[in-house]
């Protein structure tokens, strides 16, 4: 997550504020929400340099594609098995969140000579996610895995329109940010269609009974697919690259994902209304993640 705008930009990854794993005090993050009910451990605080290969048990890497999941899973397994700080966590229930695929979408329209479109195909996407889940089930048991839906990447382009700096950044003559989205409406529609297919594959994987058992559960969380990124313009995006989510976006992500985790499949798909948005909390009649 990058913040600020040149020449006043602070180019850091604020891992302690990331919706899925951050533990900075008073931030809207899933670990901080969970800490109200349990002793949540393993999430990172503070910052790292851009492109760092994770911090604590947060193994996400900026720019990663699903092809990189195997390395991220390997690092997680290594930490749980080798690092003494995580020995107790290894035998407790863990929450794992997979939110990946936007960078695959961004190479969908690259010239065929680069072979990069192969990285974006839905079958390849599904295979990489499935392989990661199989490894996690085998080596990181007692885990609940969120498969988080993608929002349309084209909405990030739409959010940039009307902002001179962001329009400059998104102009393909200046910077290559996301090839499909930076070109014409036809290619942006191709990207959105592929996002829909990715989300369908995530839902398919979550429904696969061979991937879940009493010690390992996989759930599809569709809430992000409804996020109105374009509506709020640059309110949700990094000031330096007009692409990555900023702190505000991460706060919204945390709330949407949290509510999905404690909602029925039907409730998860209800339209988001930020004018009356609140928390869904665990209760005696609904105490479990789903």
PDB file of N, CA, C and O in Angstrom, residues 93-169:
ATOM      1  N   UNK A  93      -6.233 -22.977  15.423  1.00  0.00           N
ATOM      2  CA  UNK A  93      -6.949 -22.580  14.215  1.00  0.00           C
ATOM      3  C   UNK A  93      -6.393 -21.260  13.676  1.00  0.00           C
ATOM      4  O   UNK A  93      -6.097 -20.349  14.438  1.00  0.00           O
ATOM      5  N   UNK A  94      -6.251 -21.212  12.349  1.00  0.00           N
ATOM      6  CA  UNK A  94      -5.667 -20.054  11.674  1.00  0.00           C
ATOM      7  C   UNK A  94      -6.646 -19.523  10.626  1.00  0.00           C
ATOM      8  O   UNK A  94      -7.437 -20.288  10.061  1.00  0.00           O
ATOM      9  N   UNK A  95      -6.561 -18.232  10.364  1.00  0.00           N
ATOM     10  CA  UNK A  95      -7.359 -17.594   9.321  1.00  0.00           C
ATOM     11  C   UNK A  95      -6.420 -17.167   8.201  1.00  0.00           C
ATOM     12  O   UNK A  95      -5.479 -16.408   8.421  1.00  0.00           O
ATOM     13  N   UNK A  96      -6.678 -17.661   6.995  1.00  0.00           N
ATOM     14  CA  UNK A  96      -5.856 -17.356   5.821  1.00  0.00           C
ATOM     15  C   UNK A  96      -6.743 -16.674   4.788  1.00  0.00           C
ATOM     16  O   UNK A  96      -7.834 -17.155   4.483  1.00  0.00           O
ATOM     17  N   UNK A  97      -6.280 -15.553   4.262  1.00  0.00           N
ATOM     18  CA  UNK A  97      -7.053 -14.815   3.262  1.00  0.00           C
ATOM     19  C   UNK A  97      -6.282 -14.752   1.955  1.00  0.00           C
ATOM     20  O   UNK A  97      -5.141 -14.280   1.930  1.00  0.00           O
ATOM     21  N   UNK A  98      -6.905 -15.244   0.874  1.00  0.00           N
ATOM     22  CA  UNK A  98      -6.332 -15.163  -0.461  1.00  0.00           C
ATOM     23  C   UNK A  98      -7.104 -14.121  -1.262  1.00  0.00           C
ATOM     24  O   UNK A  98      -8.288 -14.306  -1.570  1.00  0.00           O
ATOM     25  N   UNK A  99      -6.443 -13.034  -1.575  1.00  0.00           N
ATOM     26  CA  UNK A  99      -7.010 -11.969  -2.399  1.00  0.00           C
ATOM     27  C   UNK A  99      -5.981 -11.679  -3.473  1.00  0.00           C
ATOM     28  O   UNK A  99      -5.041 -10.915  -3.267  1.00  0.00           O
ATOM     29  N   UNK A 100      -6.142 -12.315  -4.619  1.00  0.00           N
ATOM     30  CA  UNK A 100      -5.111 -12.272  -5.653  1.00  0.00           C
ATOM     31  C   UNK A 100      -5.774 -12.465  -7.017  1.00  0.00           C
ATOM     32  O   UNK A 100      -6.829 -13.100  -7.115  1.00  0.00           O
ATOM     33  N   UNK A 101      -5.145 -11.917  -8.046  1.00  0.00           N
ATOM     34  CA  UNK A 101      -5.654 -12.097  -9.396  1.00  0.00           C
ATOM     35  C   UNK A 101      -5.677 -10.829 -10.225  1.00  0.00           C
ATOM     36  O   UNK A 101      -5.667 -10.880 -11.458  1.00  0.00           O
ATOM     37  N   UNK A 102      -5.695  -9.660  -9.569  1.00  0.00           N
ATOM     38  CA  UNK A 102      -5.747  -8.404 -10.323  1.00  0.00           C
ATOM     39  C   UNK A 102      -4.521  -8.237 -11.207  1.00  0.00           C
ATOM     40  O   UNK A 102      -4.623  -7.723 -12.341  1.00  0.00           O
ATOM     41  N   UNK A 103      -3.359  -8.662 -10.725  1.00  0.00           N
ATOM     42  CA  UNK A 103      -2.145  -8.522 -11.537  1.00  0.00           C
ATOM     43  C   UNK A 103      -2.137  -9.506 -12.701  1.00  0.00           C
ATOM     44  O   UNK A 103      -1.499  -9.245 -13.726  1.00  0.00           O
ATOM     45  N   UNK A 104      -2.826 -10.642 -12.564  1.00  0.00           N
ATOM     46  CA  UNK A 104      -3.012 -11.528 -13.715  1.00  0.00           C
ATOM     47  C   UNK A 104      -3.866 -10.844 -14.778  1.00  0.00           C
ATOM     48  O   UNK A 104      -3.558 -10.896 -15.978  1.00  0.00           O
ATOM     49  N   UNK A 105      -4.949 -10.211 -14.325  1.00  0.00           N
ATOM     50  CA  UNK A 105      -5.817  -9.489 -15.249  1.00  0.00           C
ATOM     51  C   UNK A 105      -5.029  -8.423 -16.013  1.00  0.00           C
ATOM     52  O   UNK A 105      -5.249  -8.194 -17.210  1.00  0.00           O
ATOM     53  N   UNK A 106      -4.093  -7.794 -15.348  1.00  0.00           N
ATOM     54  CA  UNK A 106      -3.366  -6.676 -15.950  1.00  0.00           C
ATOM     55  C   UNK A 106      -2.426  -7.088 -17.064  1.00  0.00           C
ATOM     56  O   UNK A 106      -1.939  -6.232 -17.809  1.00  0.00           O
ATOM     57  N   UNK A 107      -2.134  -8.390 -17.219  1.00  0.00           N
ATOM     58  CA  UNK A 107      -1.300  -8.827 -18.351  1.00  0.00           C
ATOM     59  C   UNK A 107      -2.135  -9.536 -19.410  1.00  0.00           C
ATOM     60  O   UNK A 107      -1.597 -10.057 -20.386  1.00  0.00           O
ATOM     61  N   UNK A 108      -3.446  -9.545 -19.248  1.00  0.00           N
ATOM     62  CA  UNK A 108      -4.324 -10.260 -20.174  1.00  0.00           C
ATOM     63  C   UNK A 108      -4.176  -9.773 -21.601  1.00  0.00           C
ATOM     64  O   UNK A 108      -4.257 -10.554 -22.544  1.00  0.00           O
ATOM     65  N   UNK A 109      -3.978  -8.478 -21.796  1.00  0.00           N
ATOM     66  CA  UNK A 109      -3.957  -7.887 -23.143  1.00  0.00           C
ATOM     67  C   UNK A 109      -2.562  -7.561 -23.638  1.00  0.00           C
ATOM     68  O   UNK A 109      -2.413  -6.849 -24.634  1.00  0.00           O
ATOM     69  N   UNK A 110      -1.527  -8.028 -22.964  1.00  0.00           N
ATOM     70  CA  UNK A 110      -0.177  -7.772 -23.446  1.00  0.00           C
ATOM     71  C   UNK A 110       0.042  -8.474 -24.794  1.00  0.00           C
ATOM     72  O   UNK A 110      -0.609  -9.473 -25.090  1.00  0.00           O
ATOM     73  N   UNK A 111       0.975  -8.007 -25.608  1.00  0.00           N
ATOM     74  CA  UNK A 111       1.190  -8.612 -26.929  1.00  0.00           C
ATOM     75  C   UNK A 111       1.451 -10.109 -26.832  1.00  0.00           C
ATOM     76  O   UNK A 111       2.175 -10.560 -25.931  1.00  0.00           O
ATOM     77  N   UNK A 112       0.876 -10.917 -27.755  1.00  0.00           N
ATOM     78  CA  UNK A 112       1.050 -12.371 -27.693  1.00  0.00           C
ATOM     79  C   UNK A 112       2.498 -12.821 -27.695  1.00  0.00           C
ATOM     80  O   UNK A 112       2.825 -13.852 -27.131  1.00  0.00           O
ATOM     81  N   UNK A 113       3.397 -12.026 -28.319  1.00  0.00           N
ATOM     82  CA  UNK A 113       4.796 -12.429 -28.380  1.00  0.00           C
ATOM     83  C   UNK A 113       5.398 -12.593 -26.991  1.00  0.00           C
ATOM     84  O   UNK A 113       6.341 -13.344 -26.786  1.00  0.00           O
ATOM     85  N   UNK A 114       4.843 -11.896 -25.987  1.00  0.00           N
ATOM     86  CA  UNK A 114       5.392 -11.999 -24.635  1.00  0.00           C
ATOM     87  C   UNK A 114       4.927 -13.248 -23.914  1.00  0.00           C
ATOM     88  O   UNK A 114       5.465 -13.606 -22.875  1.00  0.00           O
ATOM     89  N   UNK A 115       3.880 -13.903 -24.432  1.00  0.00           N
ATOM     90  CA  UNK A 115       3.254 -15.070 -23.807  1.00  0.00           C
ATOM     91  C   UNK A 115       2.612 -14.749 -22.468  1.00  0.00           C
ATOM     92  O   UNK A 115       2.154 -15.640 -21.763  1.00  0.00           O
ATOM     93  N   UNK A 116       2.579 -13.472 -22.114  1.00  0.00           N
ATOM     94  CA  UNK A 116       1.996 -13.102 -20.832  1.00  0.00           C
ATOM     95  C   UNK A 116       0.515 -13.414 -20.720  1.00  0.00           C
ATOM     96  O   UNK A 116       0.048 -13.745 -19.626  1.00  0.00           O
ATOM     97  N   UNK A 117      -0.278 -13.346 -21.816  1.00  0.00           N
ATOM     98  CA  UNK A 117      -1.694 -13.678 -21.636  1.00  0.00           C
ATOM     99  C   UNK A 117      -1.936 -15.059 -21.049  1.00  0.00           C
ATOM    100  O   UNK A 117      -2.959 -15.295 -20.413  1.00  0.00           O
ATOM    101  N   UNK A 118      -1.000 -15.992 -21.245  1.00  0.00           N
ATOM    102  CA  UNK A 118      -1.162 -17.321 -20.654  1.00  0.00           C
ATOM    103  C   UNK A 118      -1.243 -17.235 -19.136  1.00  0.00           C
ATOM    104  O   UNK A 118      -1.880 -18.077 -18.493  1.00  0.00           O
ATOM    105  N   UNK A 119      -0.609 -16.216 -18.551  1.00  0.00           N
ATOM    106  CA  UNK A 119      -0.651 -16.039 -17.104  1.00  0.00           C
ATOM    107  C   UNK A 119      -2.034 -15.638 -16.621  1.00  0.00           C
ATOM    108  O   UNK A 119      -2.328 -15.746 -15.437  1.00  0.00           O
ATOM    109  N   UNK A 120      -2.872 -15.172 -17.538  1.00  0.00           N
ATOM    110  CA  UNK A 120      -4.162 -14.614 -17.136  1.00  0.00           C
ATOM    111  C   UNK A 120      -5.333 -15.549 -17.392  1.00  0.00           C
ATOM    112  O   UNK A 120      -6.457 -15.244 -16.980  1.00  0.00           O
ATOM    113  N   UNK A 121      -5.114 -16.666 -18.049  1.00  0.00           N
ATOM    114  CA  UNK A 121      -6.233 -17.533 -18.409  1.00  0.00           C
ATOM    115  C   UNK A 121      -6.911 -18.107 -17.161  1.00  0.00           C
ATOM    116  O   UNK A 121      -6.260 -18.419 -16.165  1.00  0.00           O
ATOM    117  N   UNK A 122      -8.224 -18.262 -17.254  1.00  0.00           N
ATOM    118  CA  UNK A 122      -9.003 -18.692 -16.093  1.00  0.00           C
ATOM    119  C   UNK A 122      -8.607 -20.089 -15.626  1.00  0.00           C
ATOM    120  O   UNK A 122      -8.581 -20.358 -14.415  1.00  0.00           O
ATOM    121  N   UNK A 123      -8.310 -20.982 -16.566  1.00  0.00           N
ATOM    122  CA  UNK A 123      -7.904 -22.339 -16.165  1.00  0.00           C
ATOM    123  C   UNK A 123      -6.597 -22.296 -15.370  1.00  0.00           C
ATOM    124  O   UNK A 123      -6.425 -23.032 -14.387  1.00  0.00           O
ATOM    125  N   UNK A 124      -5.680 -21.447 -15.813  1.00  0.00           N
ATOM    126  CA  UNK A 124      -4.408 -21.296 -15.094  1.00  0.00           C
ATOM    127  C   UNK A 124      -4.644 -20.686 -13.719  1.00  0.00           C
ATOM    128  O   UNK A 124      -4.050 -21.120 -12.715  1.00  0.00           O
ATOM    129  N   UNK A 125      -5.508 -19.699 -13.657  1.00  0.00           N
ATOM    130  CA  UNK A 125      -5.869 -19.077 -12.380  1.00  0.00           C
ATOM    131  C   UNK A 125      -6.433 -20.122 -11.420  1.00  0.00           C
ATOM    132  O   UNK A 125      -5.984 -20.236 -10.266  1.00  0.00           O
ATOM    133  N   UNK A 126      -7.395 -20.907 -11.888  1.00  0.00           N
ATOM    134  CA  UNK A 126      -8.011 -21.921 -11.025  1.00  0.00           C
ATOM    135  C   UNK A 126      -6.987 -22.962 -10.571  1.00  0.00           C
ATOM    136  O   UNK A 126      -6.965 -23.356  -9.398  1.00  0.00           O
ATOM    137  N   UNK A 127      -6.144 -23.405 -11.480  1.00  0.00           N
ATOM    138  CA  UNK A 127      -5.134 -24.411 -11.131  1.00  0.00           C
ATOM    139  C   UNK A 127      -4.197 -23.892 -10.040  1.00  0.00           C
ATOM    140  O   UNK A 127      -3.879 -24.624  -9.082  1.00  0.00           O
ATOM    141  N   UNK A 128      -3.742 -22.659 -10.164  1.00  0.00           N
ATOM    142  CA  UNK A 128      -2.804 -22.115  -9.184  1.00  0.00           C
ATOM    143  C   UNK A 128      -3.452 -21.972  -7.807  1.00  0.00           C
ATOM    144  O   UNK A 128      -2.813 -22.250  -6.782  1.00  0.00           O
ATOM    145  N   UNK A 129      -4.711 -21.524  -7.785  1.00  0.00           N
ATOM    146  CA  UNK A 129      -5.414 -21.421  -6.499  1.00  0.00           C
ATOM    147  C   UNK A 129      -5.631 -22.805  -5.912  1.00  0.00           C
ATOM    148  O   UNK A 129      -5.418 -23.029  -4.702  1.00  0.00           O
ATOM    149  N   UNK A 130      -6.055 -23.753  -6.742  1.00  0.00           N
ATOM    150  CA  UNK A 130      -6.286 -25.116  -6.248  1.00  0.00           C
ATOM    151  C   UNK A 130      -5.004 -25.722  -5.680  1.00  0.00           C
ATOM    152  O   UNK A 130      -5.015 -26.328  -4.607  1.00  0.00           O
ATOM    153  N   UNK A 131      -3.901 -25.560  -6.405  1.00  0.00           N
ATOM    154  CA  UNK A 131      -2.623 -26.111  -5.932  1.00  0.00           C
ATOM    155  C   UNK A 131      -2.248 -25.507  -4.575  1.00  0.00           C
ATOM    156  O   UNK A 131      -1.749 -26.218  -3.678  1.00  0.00           O
ATOM    157  N   UNK A 132      -2.476 -24.210  -4.410  1.00  0.00           N
ATOM    158  CA  UNK A 132      -2.166 -23.562  -3.134  1.00  0.00           C
ATOM    159  C   UNK A 132      -3.054 -24.124  -2.020  1.00  0.00           C
ATOM    160  O   UNK A 132      -2.577 -24.387  -0.903  1.00  0.00           O
ATOM    161  N   UNK A 133      -4.325 -24.321  -2.318  1.00  0.00           N
ATOM    162  CA  UNK A 133      -5.245 -24.853  -1.303  1.00  0.00           C
ATOM    163  C   UNK A 133      -4.871 -26.278  -0.905  1.00  0.00           C
ATOM    164  O   UNK A 133      -4.943 -26.639   0.280  1.00  0.00           O
ATOM    165  N   UNK A 134      -4.478 -27.082  -1.869  1.00  0.00           N
ATOM    166  CA  UNK A 134      -4.069 -28.463  -1.562  1.00  0.00           C
ATOM    167  C   UNK A 134      -2.856 -28.461  -0.647  1.00  0.00           C
ATOM    168  O   UNK A 134      -2.789 -29.223   0.337  1.00  0.00           O
ATOM    169  N   UNK A 135      -1.887 -27.608  -0.932  1.00  0.00           N
ATOM    170  CA  UNK A 135      -0.705 -27.524  -0.072  1.00  0.00           C
ATOM    171  C   UNK A 135      -1.069 -27.030   1.320  1.00  0.00           C
ATOM    172  O   UNK A 135      -0.573 -27.554   2.331  1.00  0.00           O
ATOM    173  N   UNK A 136      -1.929 -26.027   1.400  1.00  0.00           N
ATOM    174  CA  UNK A 136      -2.336 -25.500   2.698  1.00  0.00           C
ATOM    175  C   UNK A 136      -3.080 -26.575   3.498  1.00  0.00           C
ATOM    176  O   UNK A 136      -2.856 -26.727   4.706  1.00  0.00           O
ATOM    177  N   UNK A 137      -3.957 -27.301   2.839  1.00  0.00           N
ATOM    178  CA  UNK A 137      -4.705 -28.349   3.535  1.00  0.00           C
ATOM    179  C   UNK A 137      -3.768 -29.426   4.084  1.00  0.00           C
ATOM    180  O   UNK A 137      -3.964 -29.942   5.191  1.00  0.00           O
ATOM    181  N   UNK A 138      -2.728 -29.730   3.324  1.00  0.00           N
ATOM    182  CA  UNK A 138      -1.785 -30.777   3.734  1.00  0.00           C
ATOM    183  C   UNK A 138      -0.848 -30.311   4.836  1.00  0.00           C
ATOM    184  O   UNK A 138      -0.593 -31.038   5.802  1.00  0.00           O
ATOM    185  N   UNK A 139      -0.351 -29.072   4.715  1.00  0.00           N
ATOM    186  CA  UNK A 139       0.731 -28.617   5.587  1.00  0.00           C
ATOM    187  C   UNK A 139       0.348 -27.533   6.587  1.00  0.00           C
ATOM    188  O   UNK A 139       1.139 -27.219   7.479  1.00  0.00           O
ATOM    189  N   UNK A 140      -0.832 -26.951   6.448  1.00  0.00           N
ATOM    190  CA  UNK A 140      -1.265 -25.905   7.384  1.00  0.00           C
ATOM    191  C   UNK A 140      -2.695 -26.230   7.814  1.00  0.00           C
ATOM    192  O   UNK A 140      -3.638 -25.487   7.542  1.00  0.00           O
ATOM    193  N   UNK A 141      -2.851 -27.374   8.469  1.00  0.00           N
ATOM    194  CA  UNK A 141      -4.187 -27.807   8.863  1.00  0.00           C
ATOM    195  C   UNK A 141      -4.747 -26.898   9.959  1.00  0.00           C
ATOM    196  O   UNK A 141      -4.067 -26.009  10.469  1.00  0.00           O
ATOM    197  N   UNK A 142      -6.009 -27.126  10.291  1.00  0.00           N
ATOM    198  CA  UNK A 142      -6.743 -26.271  11.224  1.00  0.00           C
ATOM    199  C   UNK A 142      -6.722 -24.820  10.731  1.00  0.00           C
ATOM    200  O   UNK A 142      -6.320 -23.902  11.438  1.00  0.00           O
ATOM    201  N   UNK A 143      -7.165 -24.646   9.489  1.00  0.00           N
ATOM    202  CA  UNK A 143      -7.204 -23.316   8.881  1.00  0.00           C
ATOM    203  C   UNK A 143      -8.563 -23.065   8.238  1.00  0.00           C
ATOM    204  O   UNK A 143      -9.183 -23.984   7.699  1.00  0.00           O
ATOM    205  N   UNK A 144      -8.991 -21.820   8.313  1.00  0.00           N
ATOM    206  CA  UNK A 144     -10.167 -21.346   7.597  1.00  0.00           C
ATOM    207  C   UNK A 144      -9.654 -20.400   6.526  1.00  0.00           C
ATOM    208  O   UNK A 144      -8.978 -19.411   6.839  1.00  0.00           O
ATOM    209  N   UNK A 145      -9.963 -20.686   5.263  1.00  0.00           N
ATOM    210  CA  UNK A 145      -9.401 -19.919   4.148  1.00  0.00           C
ATOM    211  C   UNK A 145     -10.490 -19.098   3.474  1.00  0.00           C
ATOM    212  O   UNK A 145     -11.497 -19.643   3.009  1.00  0.00           O
ATOM    213  N   UNK A 146     -10.289 -17.795   3.428  1.00  0.00           N
ATOM    214  CA  UNK A 146     -11.157 -16.906   2.666  1.00  0.00           C
ATOM    215  C   UNK A 146     -10.656 -16.806   1.235  1.00  0.00           C
ATOM    216  O   UNK A 146      -9.506 -16.418   1.010  1.00  0.00           O
ATOM    217  N   UNK A 147     -11.505 -17.157   0.271  1.00  0.00           N
ATOM    218  CA  UNK A 147     -11.234 -16.853  -1.129  1.00  0.00           C
ATOM    219  C   UNK A 147     -12.020 -15.595  -1.455  1.00  0.00           C
ATOM    220  O   UNK A 147     -13.248 -15.625  -1.559  1.00  0.00           O
ATOM    221  N   UNK A 148     -11.322 -14.479  -1.600  1.00  0.00           N
ATOM    222  CA  UNK A 148     -11.966 -13.176  -1.706  1.00  0.00           C
ATOM    223  C   UNK A 148     -12.157 -12.793  -3.166  1.00  0.00           C
ATOM    224  O   UNK A 148     -11.199 -12.796  -3.956  1.00  0.00           O
ATOM    225  N   UNK A 149     -13.389 -12.451  -3.523  1.00  0.00           N
ATOM    226  CA  UNK A 149     -13.706 -12.063  -4.896  1.00  0.00           C
ATOM    227  C   UNK A 149     -12.974 -10.789  -5.298  1.00  0.00           C
ATOM    228  O   UNK A 149     -12.670  -9.931  -4.461  1.00  0.00           O
ATOM    229  N   UNK A 150     -12.721 -10.668  -6.585  1.00  0.00           N
ATOM    230  CA  UNK A 150     -12.109  -9.461  -7.142  1.00  0.00           C
ATOM    231  C   UNK A 150     -13.188  -8.460  -7.541  1.00  0.00           C
ATOM    232  O   UNK A 150     -14.304  -8.849  -7.900  1.00  0.00           O
ATOM    233  N   UNK A 151     -12.858  -7.178  -7.479  1.00  0.00           N
ATOM    234  CA  UNK A 151     -13.724  -6.161  -8.081  1.00  0.00           C
ATOM    235  C   UNK A 151     -13.206  -5.879  -9.488  1.00  0.00           C
ATOM    236  O   UNK A 151     -12.075  -6.234  -9.838  1.00  0.00           O
ATOM    237  N   UNK A 152     -14.017  -5.255 -10.318  1.00  0.00           N
ATOM    238  CA  UNK A 152     -13.597  -4.957 -11.685  1.00  0.00           C
ATOM    239  C   UNK A 152     -12.415  -3.992 -11.680  1.00  0.00           C
ATOM    240  O   UNK A 152     -12.517  -2.888 -11.150  1.00  0.00           O
ATOM    241  N   UNK A 153     -11.318  -4.424 -12.286  1.00  0.00           N
ATOM    242  CA  UNK A 153     -10.132  -3.587 -12.341  1.00  0.00           C
ATOM    243  C   UNK A 153     -10.398  -2.331 -13.170  1.00  0.00           C
ATOM    244  O   UNK A 153      -9.802  -1.277 -12.938  1.00  0.00           O
ATOM    245  N   UNK A 154     -11.344  -2.405 -14.111  1.00  0.00           N
ATOM    246  CA  UNK A 154     -11.653  -1.237 -14.925  1.00  0.00           C
ATOM    247  C   UNK A 154     -12.189  -0.087 -14.079  1.00  0.00           C
ATOM    248  O   UNK A 154     -12.067   1.088 -14.461  1.00  0.00           O
ATOM    249  N   UNK A 155     -12.776  -0.410 -12.927  1.00  0.00           N
ATOM    250  CA  UNK A 155     -13.307   0.652 -12.067  1.00  0.00           C
ATOM    251  C   UNK A 155     -12.193   1.526 -11.512  1.00  0.00           C
ATOM    252  O   UNK A 155     -12.418   2.697 -11.190  1.00  0.00           O
ATOM    253  N   UNK A 156     -10.981   0.973 -11.396  1.00  0.00           N
ATOM    254  CA  UNK A 156      -9.839   1.766 -10.938  1.00  0.00           C
ATOM    255  C   UNK A 156      -9.473   2.793 -12.002  1.00  0.00           C
ATOM    256  O   UNK A 156      -9.153   3.952 -11.690  1.00  0.00           O
ATOM    257  N   UNK A 157      -9.533   2.375 -13.264  1.00  0.00           N
ATOM    258  CA  UNK A 157      -9.295   3.317 -14.358  1.00  0.00           C
ATOM    259  C   UNK A 157     -10.348   4.426 -14.341  1.00  0.00           C
ATOM    260  O   UNK A 157     -10.035   5.613 -14.483  1.00  0.00           O
ATOM    261  N   UNK A 158     -11.608   4.041 -14.166  1.00  0.00           N
ATOM    262  CA  UNK A 158     -12.692   5.031 -14.141  1.00  0.00           C
ATOM    263  C   UNK A 158     -12.501   6.025 -12.997  1.00  0.00           C
ATOM    264  O   UNK A 158     -12.783   7.220 -13.139  1.00  0.00           O
ATOM    265  N   UNK A 159     -11.992   5.544 -11.865  1.00  0.00           N
ATOM    266  CA  UNK A 159     -11.766   6.425 -10.722  1.00  0.00           C
ATOM    267  C   UNK A 159     -10.696   7.472 -11.016  1.00  0.00           C
ATOM    268  O   UNK A 159     -10.690   8.550 -10.405  1.00  0.00           O
ATOM    269  N   UNK A 160      -9.787   7.154 -11.935  1.00  0.00           N
ATOM    270  CA  UNK A 160      -8.696   8.088 -12.257  1.00  0.00           C
ATOM    271  C   UNK A 160      -9.144   9.231 -13.150  1.00  0.00           C
ATOM    272  O   UNK A 160      -8.475  10.275 -13.214  1.00  0.00           O
ATOM    273  N   UNK A 161     -10.266   9.044 -13.828  1.00  0.00           N
ATOM    274  CA  UNK A 161     -10.689  10.063 -14.786  1.00  0.00           C
ATOM    275  C   UNK A 161     -11.123  11.340 -14.060  1.00  0.00           C
ATOM    276  O   UNK A 161     -11.829  11.299 -13.060  1.00  0.00           O
ATOM    277  N   UNK A 162     -10.670  12.484 -14.589  1.00  0.00           N
ATOM    278  CA  UNK A 162     -10.970  13.766 -13.967  1.00  0.00           C
ATOM    279  C   UNK A 162      -9.883  14.266 -13.047  1.00  0.00           C
ATOM    280  O   UNK A 162      -9.921  15.409 -12.584  1.00  0.00           O
ATOM    281  N   UNK A 163      -8.889  13.414 -12.763  1.00  0.00           N
ATOM    282  CA  UNK A 163      -7.753  13.805 -11.933  1.00  0.00           C
ATOM    283  C   UNK A 163      -6.535  13.918 -12.849  1.00  0.00           C
ATOM    284  O   UNK A 163      -6.062  12.901 -13.366  1.00  0.00           O
ATOM    285  N   UNK A 164      -6.005  15.110 -13.098  1.00  0.00           N
ATOM    286  CA  UNK A 164      -4.909  15.276 -14.071  1.00  0.00           C
ATOM    287  C   UNK A 164      -3.702  14.394 -13.782  1.00  0.00           C
ATOM    288  O   UNK A 164      -3.123  13.815 -14.710  1.00  0.00           O
ATOM    289  N   UNK A 165      -3.308  14.311 -12.500  1.00  0.00           N
ATOM    290  CA  UNK A 165      -2.142  13.489 -12.172  1.00  0.00           C
ATOM    291  C   UNK A 165      -2.409  12.028 -12.497  1.00  0.00           C
ATOM    292  O   UNK A 165      -1.588  11.353 -13.126  1.00  0.00           O
ATOM    293  N   UNK A 166      -3.582  11.505 -12.081  1.00  0.00           N
ATOM    294  CA  UNK A 166      -3.891  10.096 -12.317  1.00  0.00           C
ATOM    295  C   UNK A 166      -4.097   9.803 -13.795  1.00  0.00           C
ATOM    296  O   UNK A 166      -3.718   8.729 -14.278  1.00  0.00           O
ATOM    297  N   UNK A 167      -4.666  10.741 -14.517  1.00  0.00           N
ATOM    298  CA  UNK A 167      -4.809  10.540 -15.957  1.00  0.00           C
ATOM    299  C   UNK A 167      -3.434  10.446 -16.614  1.00  0.00           C
ATOM    300  O   UNK A 167      -3.231   9.671 -17.556  1.00  0.00           O
ATOM    301  N   UNK A 168      -2.481  11.219 -16.108  1.00  0.00           N
ATOM    302  CA  UNK A 168      -1.109  11.141 -16.632  1.00  0.00           C
ATOM    303  C   UNK A 168      -0.525   9.765 -16.337  1.00  0.00           C
ATOM    304  O   UNK A 168       0.076   9.124 -17.211  1.00  0.00           O
ATOM    305  N   UNK A 169      -0.698   9.279 -15.097  1.00  0.00           N
ATOM    306  CA  UNK A 169      -0.152   7.978 -14.705  1.00  0.00           C
ATOM    307  C   UNK A 169      -0.766   6.861 -15.544  1.00  0.00           C
ATOM    308  O   UNK A 169      -0.076   5.923 -15.970  1.00  0.00           O
TER     309      UNK A 169
END
